Amino acid sequence: GIQVEQSPPDLILQEGANSTLRCNFSDSVNNLQWFHQNPWGQLINLFYIPSGTKQNGRLSATTVATERYSLLYISSSQTTDSGVYFCAVETLINDYKLSFGAGTTVTVRA
Amino acid sequence: EPEVTQTPSHQVTQMGQEVILRCVPISNHLYFYWYRQILGQKVEFLVSFYNNEISEKSEIFDDQFSVERPDGSNFTLKIRSTKLEDSAMYFCASTKEIGYGYTFGSGTRLTVV
């Protein structure tokens, strides 16, 4: 199956700092989503972004499908941004499900 | 915005007991899924369901697990005889069509004691 690698595994930020999370994947995809898992365990969908760039407030994401990676940008981080960020992909051929990466754990300190 | 609803949010059960986790997918979605996340680990695919039958299942989804869509709105995951290692967060998800975005429920935290 498809391999999804996220980096870095852990990230510690000071409040107000900017950061970039990366997701590499091993095959062509027709779907890519970024999720934030909050302290209660809920998966919050951030972006549906199989290609291109999207922005939502302080968060933005870019997927370069031809080079098989996606980036999630957090600007002016806040303590509420803490949690685990997951990238998940669905491939083009016979793989009608999302495969998740191992996640990046982000800790934002006041 | 439409939501996927899961109940209960937290369930504690004794080892060997049967549990049923319930989900109400988004009404016009056609593909339904269960995922599992053991504490501290990544989210793993369990099973997909389309047109009233299982489309795909993972190695985790053994004979102890079953899924059902008993009516037009509910989608359930049954674990027949729970084991300690079944303790995890279980997520239900649905999508309108392949390649469309997936919507996840808030999860059911299952604790087997």
Coordinates of C-alpha atoms in Angstrom, one line a residue:
Chain A
G1 CA 0.0 0.0 0.0
I2 CA 0.9 3.7 -0.1
Q3 CA 3.5 5.0 2.3
V4 CA 2.8 8.3 4.1
E5 CA 5.6 9.9 5.9
Q6 CA 5.3 13.0 8.1
S7 CA 8.0 15.2 9.4
P8 CA 9.0 16.3 11.9
P9 CA 7.5 13.8 14.4
D10 CA 7.6 16.4 17.1
L11 CA 7.6 20.2 17.1
I12 CA 7.8 22.6 20.0
L13 CA 7.0 26.3 19.3
Q14 CA 6.8 29.5 21.2
E15 CA 3.5 31.3 20.9
G16 CA 3.6 33.5 17.8
A17 CA 6.1 31.5 15.9
N18 CA 5.5 30.1 12.4
S19 CA 6.0 26.5 11.4
T20 CA 5.8 24.1 8.4
L21 CA 4.8 20.5 8.6
R22 CA 5.5 18.1 5.7
C23 CA 3.8 15.0 4.3
N24 CA 5.5 12.8 1.7
F25 CA 3.6 10.1 -0.1
S26 CA 4.8 7.3 -2.3
D27 CA 2.1 7.1 -5.0
S28 CA -0.2 9.3 -7.0
V29 CA -3.2 10.4 -5.0
N30 CA -6.7 11.6 -5.8
N31 CA -7.4 12.9 -2.3
L32 CA -5.3 14.4 0.5
Q33 CA -6.6 15.7 3.8
W34 CA -5.0 17.4 6.8
F35 CA -6.5 16.8 10.2
H36 CA -5.9 18.2 13.6
Q37 CA -6.5 15.9 16.6
N38 CA -7.4 17.9 19.6
P39 CA -6.8 16.9 23.2
W40 CA -10.2 15.2 23.4
G41 CA -9.1 12.9 20.5
Q42 CA -11.4 14.4 17.9
L43 CA -10.2 14.5 14.3
I44 CA -10.9 18.0 12.9
N45 CA -10.7 18.3 9.2
L46 CA -8.4 21.2 8.2
F47 CA -8.1 20.9 4.5
Y48 CA -9.2 18.7 1.6
I49 CA -6.3 19.5 -0.8
P50 CA -5.3 16.9 -3.5
S51 CA -3.5 19.7 -5.3
G52 CA -2.9 23.4 -5.2
T53 CA -3.0 25.8 -2.3
K54 CA -5.7 26.7 0.2
Q55 CA -5.8 29.1 3.2
N56 CA -8.0 29.2 6.2
G57 CA -7.2 31.9 8.7
R58 CA -3.7 31.3 10.1
L59 CA -3.4 27.9 8.4
S60 CA -2.6 27.2 4.8
A61 CA -1.7 24.1 2.9
T62 CA 0.0 23.3 -0.4
T63 CA 0.1 20.0 -2.3
V64 CA 2.5 19.4 -5.1
A65 CA 1.0 16.2 -6.5
T66 CA 3.6 15.7 -9.2
E67 CA 6.3 15.7 -6.6
R68 CA 4.3 13.7 -4.0
Y69 CA 4.3 16.0 -1.0
S70 CA 2.1 18.4 0.9
L71 CA 3.0 21.2 3.4
L72 CA 0.9 22.6 6.2
Y73 CA 1.8 26.1 7.4
I74 CA 0.9 27.4 10.8
S75 CA 1.4 31.1 11.2
S76 CA 1.4 33.1 14.5
S77 CA 0.9 29.9 16.4
Q78 CA -1.4 29.9 19.5
T79 CA -1.6 27.4 22.4
T80 CA -4.8 26.1 20.9
D81 CA -2.9 24.9 17.9
S82 CA -1.3 22.2 20.1
G83 CA -2.2 18.6 19.2
V84 CA -1.3 16.1 16.6
Y85 CA -1.5 16.9 12.9
F86 CA -2.2 14.0 10.5
C87 CA -1.9 13.9 6.8
A88 CA -4.1 11.2 5.1
V89 CA -4.2 10.2 1.4
E90 CA -6.2 8.1 -1.0
T91 CA -4.6 6.7 -4.1
L92 CA -5.9 6.5 -7.6
I93 CA -5.9 2.8 -8.1
N94 CA -8.0 0.4 -6.1
D95 CA -7.4 2.1 -2.7
Y96 CA -10.7 3.5 -1.8
K97 CA -9.8 4.6 1.7
L98 CA -7.7 7.1 3.5
S99 CA -4.2 6.0 4.7
F100 CA -2.8 8.1 7.5
G101 CA 0.7 9.2 8.4
A102 CA 2.1 8.8 11.9
G103 CA 1.4 12.5 12.6
T104 CA 3.3 15.5 13.9
T105 CA 2.9 16.4 17.5
V106 CA 2.9 20.1 17.9
T107 CA 3.3 21.8 21.3
V108 CA 2.8 25.6 21.5
R109 CA 4.2 27.2 24.6
A110 CA 2.9 30.5 26.0
Chain B
E1 CA -22.2 21.9 8.0
P2 CA -23.4 18.3 8.0
E3 CA -21.8 16.0 10.6
V4 CA -21.1 12.4 11.2
T5 CA -22.5 11.5 14.6
Q6 CA -21.1 8.7 16.8
T7 CA -22.5 7.3 20.0
P8 CA -21.6 6.7 22.7
S9 CA -18.6 9.1 23.1
H10 CA -17.1 6.8 25.7
Q11 CA -17.8 3.2 26.5
V12 CA -16.3 1.0 29.2
T13 CA -16.9 -2.8 28.9
Q14 CA -15.6 -5.9 30.5
M15 CA -13.4 -8.3 28.6
G16 CA -15.4 -10.9 26.7
Q17 CA -18.5 -8.7 26.4
E18 CA -20.1 -7.6 23.1
V19 CA -20.2 -3.9 22.2
I20 CA -21.9 -2.1 19.4
L21 CA -20.6 1.3 18.3
R22 CA -23.1 3.4 16.4
C23 CA -22.7 6.0 13.7
V24 CA -25.0 8.2 11.7
P25 CA -23.2 9.1 8.4
I26 CA -24.1 12.2 6.4
S27 CA -27.4 11.5 4.7
N28 CA -26.3 11.7 1.0
H29 CA -23.0 9.9 1.5
L30 CA -22.7 6.5 -0.1
Y31 CA -19.4 5.1 1.3
F32 CA -18.9 4.3 5.0
Y33 CA -15.8 3.5 7.0
W34 CA -14.6 2.5 10.4
Y35 CA -11.1 3.4 11.6
R36 CA -9.3 2.7 14.9
Q37 CA -6.6 4.5 16.8
I38 CA -4.8 2.8 19.7
L39 CA -3.6 5.4 22.2
G40 CA -0.5 7.2 20.9
Q41 CA -0.5 5.5 17.5
K42 CA -1.7 6.4 14.1
V43 CA -5.2 6.0 12.7
E44 CA -5.7 2.6 11.1
F45 CA -8.3 1.5 8.5
L46 CA -10.6 -1.2 9.6
V47 CA -13.4 -1.6 7.0
S48 CA -15.2 0.1 4.2
F49 CA -18.8 -0.4 3.3
Y50 CA -20.7 0.4 0.1
N51 CA -24.0 -0.7 -1.4
N52 CA -24.9 -2.7 1.7
E53 CA -21.8 -4.8 1.7
I54 CA -18.2 -4.7 2.8
S55 CA -15.9 -3.3 0.1
E56 CA -12.6 -3.9 1.8
K57 CA -11.4 -4.9 5.3
S58 CA -8.0 -4.8 6.9
E59 CA -6.1 -7.6 8.7
I60 CA -7.3 -6.2 12.0
F61 CA -11.0 -6.8 11.0
D62 CA -11.2 -10.4 12.0
D63 CA -14.2 -12.6 12.8
Q64 CA -14.8 -10.8 16.0
F65 CA -15.8 -7.7 14.1
S66 CA -18.9 -7.1 12.0
V67 CA -20.6 -4.1 10.4
E68 CA -24.2 -3.4 9.6
R69 CA -26.4 -0.8 8.1
P70 CA -29.7 -1.8 9.7
D71 CA -31.7 1.1 8.3
G72 CA -31.2 4.1 6.0
S73 CA -29.3 6.1 8.5
N74 CA -27.3 4.1 11.0
F75 CA -24.0 2.3 10.5
T76 CA -22.8 0.1 13.3
L77 CA -19.6 -1.7 14.3
K78 CA -20.0 -4.8 16.5
I79 CA -17.2 -6.4 18.5
R80 CA -18.4 -9.8 19.6
S81 CA -16.1 -10.7 22.4
T82 CA -13.9 -7.8 23.4
K83 CA -10.2 -8.1 24.3
L84 CA -8.0 -5.8 26.3
E85 CA -6.2 -4.9 23.0
D86 CA -9.5 -3.6 21.5
S87 CA -9.2 -0.6 23.7
A88 CA -8.9 2.3 21.3
M89 CA -10.7 5.3 19.8
Y90 CA -13.0 4.2 17.0
F91 CA -13.8 6.6 14.2
C92 CA -16.6 6.4 11.7
A93 CA -16.3 8.3 8.4
S94 CA -18.3 8.8 5.3
T95 CA -17.9 10.2 1.8
K96 CA -20.2 11.0 -1.1
E97 CA -17.9 9.4 -3.7
I98 CA -14.4 8.3 -4.2
G99 CA -11.9 11.2 -4.3
Y100 CA -14.3 13.4 -2.5
G101 CA -13.4 14.6 1.0
Y102 CA -14.0 12.3 3.9
T103 CA -15.9 13.5 7.0
F104 CA -15.0 11.9 10.3
G105 CA -17.1 11.6 13.4
S106 CA -15.9 12.6 16.9
G107 CA -15.1 9.1 17.8
T108 CA -16.0 6.5 20.5
R109 CA -13.4 5.9 23.1
L110 CA -13.7 2.2 24.0
T111 CA -12.0 1.0 27.2
V112 CA -11.9 -2.8 27.8
V113 CA -11.2 -3.7 31.4

